[in-house]
mmCIF file of C-alpha atoms in Angstrom:
data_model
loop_
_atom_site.group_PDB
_atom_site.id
_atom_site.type_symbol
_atom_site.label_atom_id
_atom_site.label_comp_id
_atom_site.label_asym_id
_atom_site.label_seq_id
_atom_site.Cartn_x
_atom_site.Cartn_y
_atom_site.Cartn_z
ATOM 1 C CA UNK A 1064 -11.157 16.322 -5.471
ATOM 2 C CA UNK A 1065 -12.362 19.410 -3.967
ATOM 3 C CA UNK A 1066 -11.412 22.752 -6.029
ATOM 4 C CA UNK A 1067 -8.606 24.391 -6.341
ATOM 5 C CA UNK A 1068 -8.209 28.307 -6.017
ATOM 6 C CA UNK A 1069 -5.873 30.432 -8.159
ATOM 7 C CA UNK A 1070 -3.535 31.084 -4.700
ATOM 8 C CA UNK A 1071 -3.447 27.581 -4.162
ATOM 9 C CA UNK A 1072 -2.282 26.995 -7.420
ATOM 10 C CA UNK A 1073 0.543 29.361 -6.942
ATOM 11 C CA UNK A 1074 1.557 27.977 -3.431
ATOM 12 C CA UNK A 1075 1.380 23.890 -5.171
ATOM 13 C CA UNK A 1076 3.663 25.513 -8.692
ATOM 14 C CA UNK A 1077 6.118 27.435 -5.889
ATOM 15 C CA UNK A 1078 6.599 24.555 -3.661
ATOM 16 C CA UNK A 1079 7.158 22.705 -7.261
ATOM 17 C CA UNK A 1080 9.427 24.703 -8.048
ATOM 18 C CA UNK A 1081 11.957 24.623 -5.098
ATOM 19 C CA UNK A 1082 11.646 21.313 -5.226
ATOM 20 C CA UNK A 1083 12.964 21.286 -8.587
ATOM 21 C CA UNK A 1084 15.891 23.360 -7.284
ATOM 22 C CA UNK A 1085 17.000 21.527 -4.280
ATOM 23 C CA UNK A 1086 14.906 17.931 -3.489
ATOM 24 C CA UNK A 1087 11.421 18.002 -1.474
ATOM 25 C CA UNK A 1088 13.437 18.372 2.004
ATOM 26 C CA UNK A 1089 13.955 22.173 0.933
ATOM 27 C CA UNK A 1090 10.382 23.432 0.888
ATOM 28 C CA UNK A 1091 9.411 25.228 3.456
ATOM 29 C CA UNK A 1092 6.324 27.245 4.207
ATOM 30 C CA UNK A 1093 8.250 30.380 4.959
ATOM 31 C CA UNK A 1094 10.367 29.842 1.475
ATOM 32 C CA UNK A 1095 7.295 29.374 -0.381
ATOM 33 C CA UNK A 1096 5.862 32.607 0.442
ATOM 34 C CA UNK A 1097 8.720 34.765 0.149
ATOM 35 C CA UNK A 1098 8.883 33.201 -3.453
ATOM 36 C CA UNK A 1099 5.132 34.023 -4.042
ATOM 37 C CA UNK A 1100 5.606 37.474 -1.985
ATOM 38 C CA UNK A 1101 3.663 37.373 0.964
ATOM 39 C CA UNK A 1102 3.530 36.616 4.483
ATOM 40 C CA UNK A 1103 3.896 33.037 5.956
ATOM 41 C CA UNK A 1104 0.115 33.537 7.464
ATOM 42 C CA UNK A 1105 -1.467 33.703 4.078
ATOM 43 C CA UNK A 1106 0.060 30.613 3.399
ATOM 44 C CA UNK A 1107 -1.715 28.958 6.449
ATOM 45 C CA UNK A 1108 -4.511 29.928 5.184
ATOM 46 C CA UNK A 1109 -4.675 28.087 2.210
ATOM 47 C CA UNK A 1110 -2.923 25.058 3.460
ATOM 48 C CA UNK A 1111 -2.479 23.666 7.335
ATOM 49 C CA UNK A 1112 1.428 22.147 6.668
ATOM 50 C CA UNK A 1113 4.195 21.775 4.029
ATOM 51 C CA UNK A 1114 3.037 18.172 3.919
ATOM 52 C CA UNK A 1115 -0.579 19.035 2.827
ATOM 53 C CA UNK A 1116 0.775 21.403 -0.416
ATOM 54 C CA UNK A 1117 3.125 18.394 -1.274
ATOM 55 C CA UNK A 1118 -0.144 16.331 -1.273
ATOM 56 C CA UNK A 1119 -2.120 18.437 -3.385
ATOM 57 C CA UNK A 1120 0.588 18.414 -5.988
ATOM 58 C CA UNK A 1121 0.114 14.175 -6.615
ATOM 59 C CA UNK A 1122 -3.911 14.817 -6.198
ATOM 60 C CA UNK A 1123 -3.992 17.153 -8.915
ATOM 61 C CA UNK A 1124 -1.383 14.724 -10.775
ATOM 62 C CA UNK A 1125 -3.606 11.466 -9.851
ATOM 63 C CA UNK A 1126 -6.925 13.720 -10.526
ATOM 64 C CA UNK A 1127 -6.299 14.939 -14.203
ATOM 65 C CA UNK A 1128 -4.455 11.372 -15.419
ATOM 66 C CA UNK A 1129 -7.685 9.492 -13.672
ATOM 67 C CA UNK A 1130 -9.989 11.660 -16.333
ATOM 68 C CA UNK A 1131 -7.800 11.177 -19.189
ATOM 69 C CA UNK A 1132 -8.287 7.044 -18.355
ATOM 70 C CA UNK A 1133 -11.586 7.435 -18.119
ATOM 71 C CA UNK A 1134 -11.788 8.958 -21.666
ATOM 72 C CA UNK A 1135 -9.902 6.482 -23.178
ATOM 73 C CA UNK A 1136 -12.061 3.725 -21.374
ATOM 74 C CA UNK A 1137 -15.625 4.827 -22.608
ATOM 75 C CA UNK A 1138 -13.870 5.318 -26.249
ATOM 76 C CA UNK A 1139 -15.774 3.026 -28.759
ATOM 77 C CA UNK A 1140 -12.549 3.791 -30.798
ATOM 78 C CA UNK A 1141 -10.134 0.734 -31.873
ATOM 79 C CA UNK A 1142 -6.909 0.395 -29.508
ATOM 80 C CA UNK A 1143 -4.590 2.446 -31.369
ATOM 81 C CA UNK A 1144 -7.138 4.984 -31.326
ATOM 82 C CA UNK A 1145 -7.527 4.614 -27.380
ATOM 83 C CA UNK A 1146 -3.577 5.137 -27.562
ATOM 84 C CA UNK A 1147 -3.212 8.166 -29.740
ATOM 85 C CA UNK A 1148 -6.277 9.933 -27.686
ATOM 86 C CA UNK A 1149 -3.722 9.285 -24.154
ATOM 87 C CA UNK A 1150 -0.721 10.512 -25.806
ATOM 88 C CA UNK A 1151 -1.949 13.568 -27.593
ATOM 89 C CA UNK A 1152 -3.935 14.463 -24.501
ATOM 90 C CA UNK A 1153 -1.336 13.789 -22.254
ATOM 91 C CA UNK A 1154 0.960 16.492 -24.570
ATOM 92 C CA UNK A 1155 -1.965 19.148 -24.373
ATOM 93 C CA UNK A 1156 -2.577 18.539 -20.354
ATOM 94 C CA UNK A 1157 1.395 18.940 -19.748
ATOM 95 C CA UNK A 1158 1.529 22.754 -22.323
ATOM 96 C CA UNK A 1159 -1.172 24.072 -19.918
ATOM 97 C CA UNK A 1160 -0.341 22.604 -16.635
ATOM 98 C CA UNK A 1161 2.676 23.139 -15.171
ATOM 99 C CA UNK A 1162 2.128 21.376 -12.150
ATOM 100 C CA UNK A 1163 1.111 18.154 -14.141
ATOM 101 C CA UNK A 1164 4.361 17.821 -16.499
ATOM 102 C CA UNK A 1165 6.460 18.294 -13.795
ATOM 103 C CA UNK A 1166 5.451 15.461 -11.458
ATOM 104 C CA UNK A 1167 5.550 13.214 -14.577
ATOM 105 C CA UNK A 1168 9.642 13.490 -13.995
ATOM 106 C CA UNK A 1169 9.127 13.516 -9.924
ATOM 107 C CA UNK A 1170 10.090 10.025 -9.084
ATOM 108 C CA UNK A 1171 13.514 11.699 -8.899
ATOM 109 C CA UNK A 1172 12.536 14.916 -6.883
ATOM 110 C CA UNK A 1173 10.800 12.924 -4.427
ATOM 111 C CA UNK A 1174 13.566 10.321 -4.049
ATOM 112 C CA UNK A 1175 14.032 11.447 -0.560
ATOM 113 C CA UNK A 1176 10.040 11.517 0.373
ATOM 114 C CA UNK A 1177 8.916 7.436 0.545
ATOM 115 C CA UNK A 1178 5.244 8.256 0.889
ATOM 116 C CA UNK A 1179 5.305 10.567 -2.315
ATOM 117 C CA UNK A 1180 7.098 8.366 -4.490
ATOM 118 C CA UNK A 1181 4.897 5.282 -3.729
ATOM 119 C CA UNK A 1182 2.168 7.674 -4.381
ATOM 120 C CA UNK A 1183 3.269 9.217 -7.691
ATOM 121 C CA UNK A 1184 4.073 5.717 -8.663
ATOM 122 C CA UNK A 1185 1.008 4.235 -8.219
ATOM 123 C CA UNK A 1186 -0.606 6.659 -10.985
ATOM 124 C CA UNK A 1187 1.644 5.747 -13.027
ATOM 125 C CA UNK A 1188 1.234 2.135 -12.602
ATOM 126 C CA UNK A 1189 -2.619 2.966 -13.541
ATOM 127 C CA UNK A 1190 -1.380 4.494 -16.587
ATOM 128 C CA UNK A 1191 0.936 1.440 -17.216
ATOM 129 C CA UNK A 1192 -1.952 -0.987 -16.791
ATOM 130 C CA UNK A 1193 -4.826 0.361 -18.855
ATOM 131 C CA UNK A 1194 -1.914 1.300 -21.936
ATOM 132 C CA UNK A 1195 -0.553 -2.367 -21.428
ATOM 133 C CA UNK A 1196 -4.425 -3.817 -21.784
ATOM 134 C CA UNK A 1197 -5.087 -1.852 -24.893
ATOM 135 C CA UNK A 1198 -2.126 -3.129 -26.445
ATOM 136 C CA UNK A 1199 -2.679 -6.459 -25.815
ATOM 137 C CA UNK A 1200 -6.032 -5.841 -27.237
ATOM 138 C CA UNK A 1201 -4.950 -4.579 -30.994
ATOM 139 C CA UNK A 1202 -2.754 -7.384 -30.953
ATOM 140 C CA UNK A 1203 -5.533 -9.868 -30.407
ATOM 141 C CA UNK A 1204 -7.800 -7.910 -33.051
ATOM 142 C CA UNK A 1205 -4.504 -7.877 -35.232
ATOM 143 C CA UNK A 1206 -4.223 -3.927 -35.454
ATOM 144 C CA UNK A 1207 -0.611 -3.589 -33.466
ATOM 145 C CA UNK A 1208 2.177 -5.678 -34.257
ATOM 146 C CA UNK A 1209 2.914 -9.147 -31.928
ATOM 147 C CA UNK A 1210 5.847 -7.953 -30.116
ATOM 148 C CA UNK A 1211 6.593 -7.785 -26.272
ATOM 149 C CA UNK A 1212 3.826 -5.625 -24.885
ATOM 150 C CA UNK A 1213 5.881 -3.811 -22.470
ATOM 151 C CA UNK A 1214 8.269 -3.114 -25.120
ATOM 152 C CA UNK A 1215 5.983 -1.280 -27.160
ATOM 153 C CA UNK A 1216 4.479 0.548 -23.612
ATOM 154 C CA UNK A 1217 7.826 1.487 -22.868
ATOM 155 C CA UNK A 1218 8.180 2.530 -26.758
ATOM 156 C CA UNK A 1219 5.136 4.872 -26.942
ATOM 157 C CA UNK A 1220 5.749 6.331 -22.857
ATOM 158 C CA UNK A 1221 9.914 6.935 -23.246
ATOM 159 C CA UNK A 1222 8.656 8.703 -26.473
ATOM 160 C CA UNK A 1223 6.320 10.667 -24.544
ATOM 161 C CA UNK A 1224 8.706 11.661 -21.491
ATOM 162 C CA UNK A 1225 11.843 12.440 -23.954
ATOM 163 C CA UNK A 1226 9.381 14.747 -26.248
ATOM 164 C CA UNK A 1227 7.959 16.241 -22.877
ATOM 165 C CA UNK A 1228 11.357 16.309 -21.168
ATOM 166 C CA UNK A 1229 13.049 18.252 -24.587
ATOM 167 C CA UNK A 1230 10.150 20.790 -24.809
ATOM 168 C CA UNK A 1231 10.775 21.467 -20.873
ATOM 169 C CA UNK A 1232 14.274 22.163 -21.255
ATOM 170 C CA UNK A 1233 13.879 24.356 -24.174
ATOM 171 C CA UNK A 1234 11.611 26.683 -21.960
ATOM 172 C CA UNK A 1235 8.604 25.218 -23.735
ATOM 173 C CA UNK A 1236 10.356 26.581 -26.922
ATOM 174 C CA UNK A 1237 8.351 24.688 -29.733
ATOM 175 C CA UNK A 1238 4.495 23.428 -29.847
ATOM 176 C CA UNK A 1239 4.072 20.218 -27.670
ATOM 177 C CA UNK A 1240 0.715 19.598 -28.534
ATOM 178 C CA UNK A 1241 2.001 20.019 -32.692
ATOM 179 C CA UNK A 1242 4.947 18.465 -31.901
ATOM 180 C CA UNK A 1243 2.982 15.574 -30.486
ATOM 181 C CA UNK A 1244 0.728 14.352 -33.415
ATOM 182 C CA UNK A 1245 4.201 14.344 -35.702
ATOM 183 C CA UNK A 1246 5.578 11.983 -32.952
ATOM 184 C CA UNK A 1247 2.588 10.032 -33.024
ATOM 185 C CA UNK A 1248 2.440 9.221 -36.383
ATOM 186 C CA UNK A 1249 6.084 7.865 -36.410
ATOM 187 C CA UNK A 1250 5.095 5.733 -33.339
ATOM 188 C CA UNK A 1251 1.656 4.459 -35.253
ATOM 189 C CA UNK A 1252 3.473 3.852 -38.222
ATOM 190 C CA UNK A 1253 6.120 1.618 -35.787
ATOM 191 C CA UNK A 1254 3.647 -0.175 -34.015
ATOM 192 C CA UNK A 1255 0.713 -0.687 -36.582
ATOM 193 C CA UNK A 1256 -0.108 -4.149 -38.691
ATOM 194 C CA UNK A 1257 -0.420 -3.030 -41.838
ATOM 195 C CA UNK A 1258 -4.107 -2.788 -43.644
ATOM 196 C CA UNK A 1259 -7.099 0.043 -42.734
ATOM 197 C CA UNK A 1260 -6.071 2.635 -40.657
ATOM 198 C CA UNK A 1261 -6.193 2.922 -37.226
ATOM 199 C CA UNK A 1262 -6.684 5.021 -34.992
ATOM 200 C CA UNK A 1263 -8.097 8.556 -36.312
ATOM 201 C CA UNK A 1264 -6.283 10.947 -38.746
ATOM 202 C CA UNK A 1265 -2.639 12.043 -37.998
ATOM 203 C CA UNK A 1266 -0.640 14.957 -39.205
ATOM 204 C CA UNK A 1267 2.452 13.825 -40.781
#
């Protein structure tokens, strides 16, 4: 993906913001710019049409979760490893990028936009498919229990949207990234077959 300047940045977290407020079908290019104070040209100049700032809000969504899969894929760690290095990078993408934990909750804002949705939900079928392999694969090498594997994916991911969703609403009142490896050692301790550890050190 090509880079990103600061004012585009601003335009993509404005636009994410009225959408936020009042559904997709609100943003417009003049509102945008009277909530970043200036003139609908500058706009323009960054971006041709509503429709390409929309897009550049799931690119740079689809863009940082395709690096964090990446990571996890060259990891020579064990699978609950590979799953503690997602979630606790996941919490310290989502403190610094606004843009990034908000279109983690979009499939509701962009109810109304088809082609968005689909979009936004195919990253997070990626996620959903590498997690779901990795599970499957402790289980085989008898490091994470033999329950239903989309149980435990929708275990460790509704942890990680309720824990995201709580420090949103609180105005980012508490430590996410903290607040994170806490979580994550409950969830390891849930999910683990007892015996060595897996998985890296945690901070009760």
């Amino acid at each position: 993906m090509r880079a990103v300047t600061g004012r585009q940045r601003q335009i993509v977290e404005a636009a994410l913001d009225i959408v936020a407020e009042r559904g997709p079908e609100a943003v417009t290019v003049k509102g945008i710019a009277a909530r970043v104070g200036f003139s609908d040209a500058a706009v323009y100049r960054h971006f041709r049409s509503k429709s390409q700032i929309l897009d550049l809000v799931v690119d740079l969504f689809a863009d940082g979760s395709r690096r964090s899969l990446e990571e996890i894929q060259a990891c020579p760690c064990p699978a609950l490893g590979k799953l503690r290095l997602f979630f606790l990078d996941r919490c310290r993408v989502f403190a610094a990028d606004r843009v990034t934990a908000t279109v983690m909750f979009a499939e509701g804002l962009f109810q109304t936009d088809r082609r968005m949705a689909d979009r936004i939900h195919q990253v997070l079928q990626e996620h959903r498919a590498l997690l779901l392999q990795t599970i499957r694969d402790g289980q085989r090498r008898g490091a994470i229990r033999p329950l239903n594997a989309e149980h435990l994916f929708t275990t460790v991911m509704g942890a990680l949207r309720l824990l995201v969703l709580q420090w949103r609403v609180s105005g980012g009142g508490f430590d996410l990234p903290r607040a994170g490896e806490k979580l994550w050692a409950t969830l390891q301790a849930l999910i683990a077959l007892p015996g060595p550890r897996q998985g890296g050190r945690t901070n009760p």
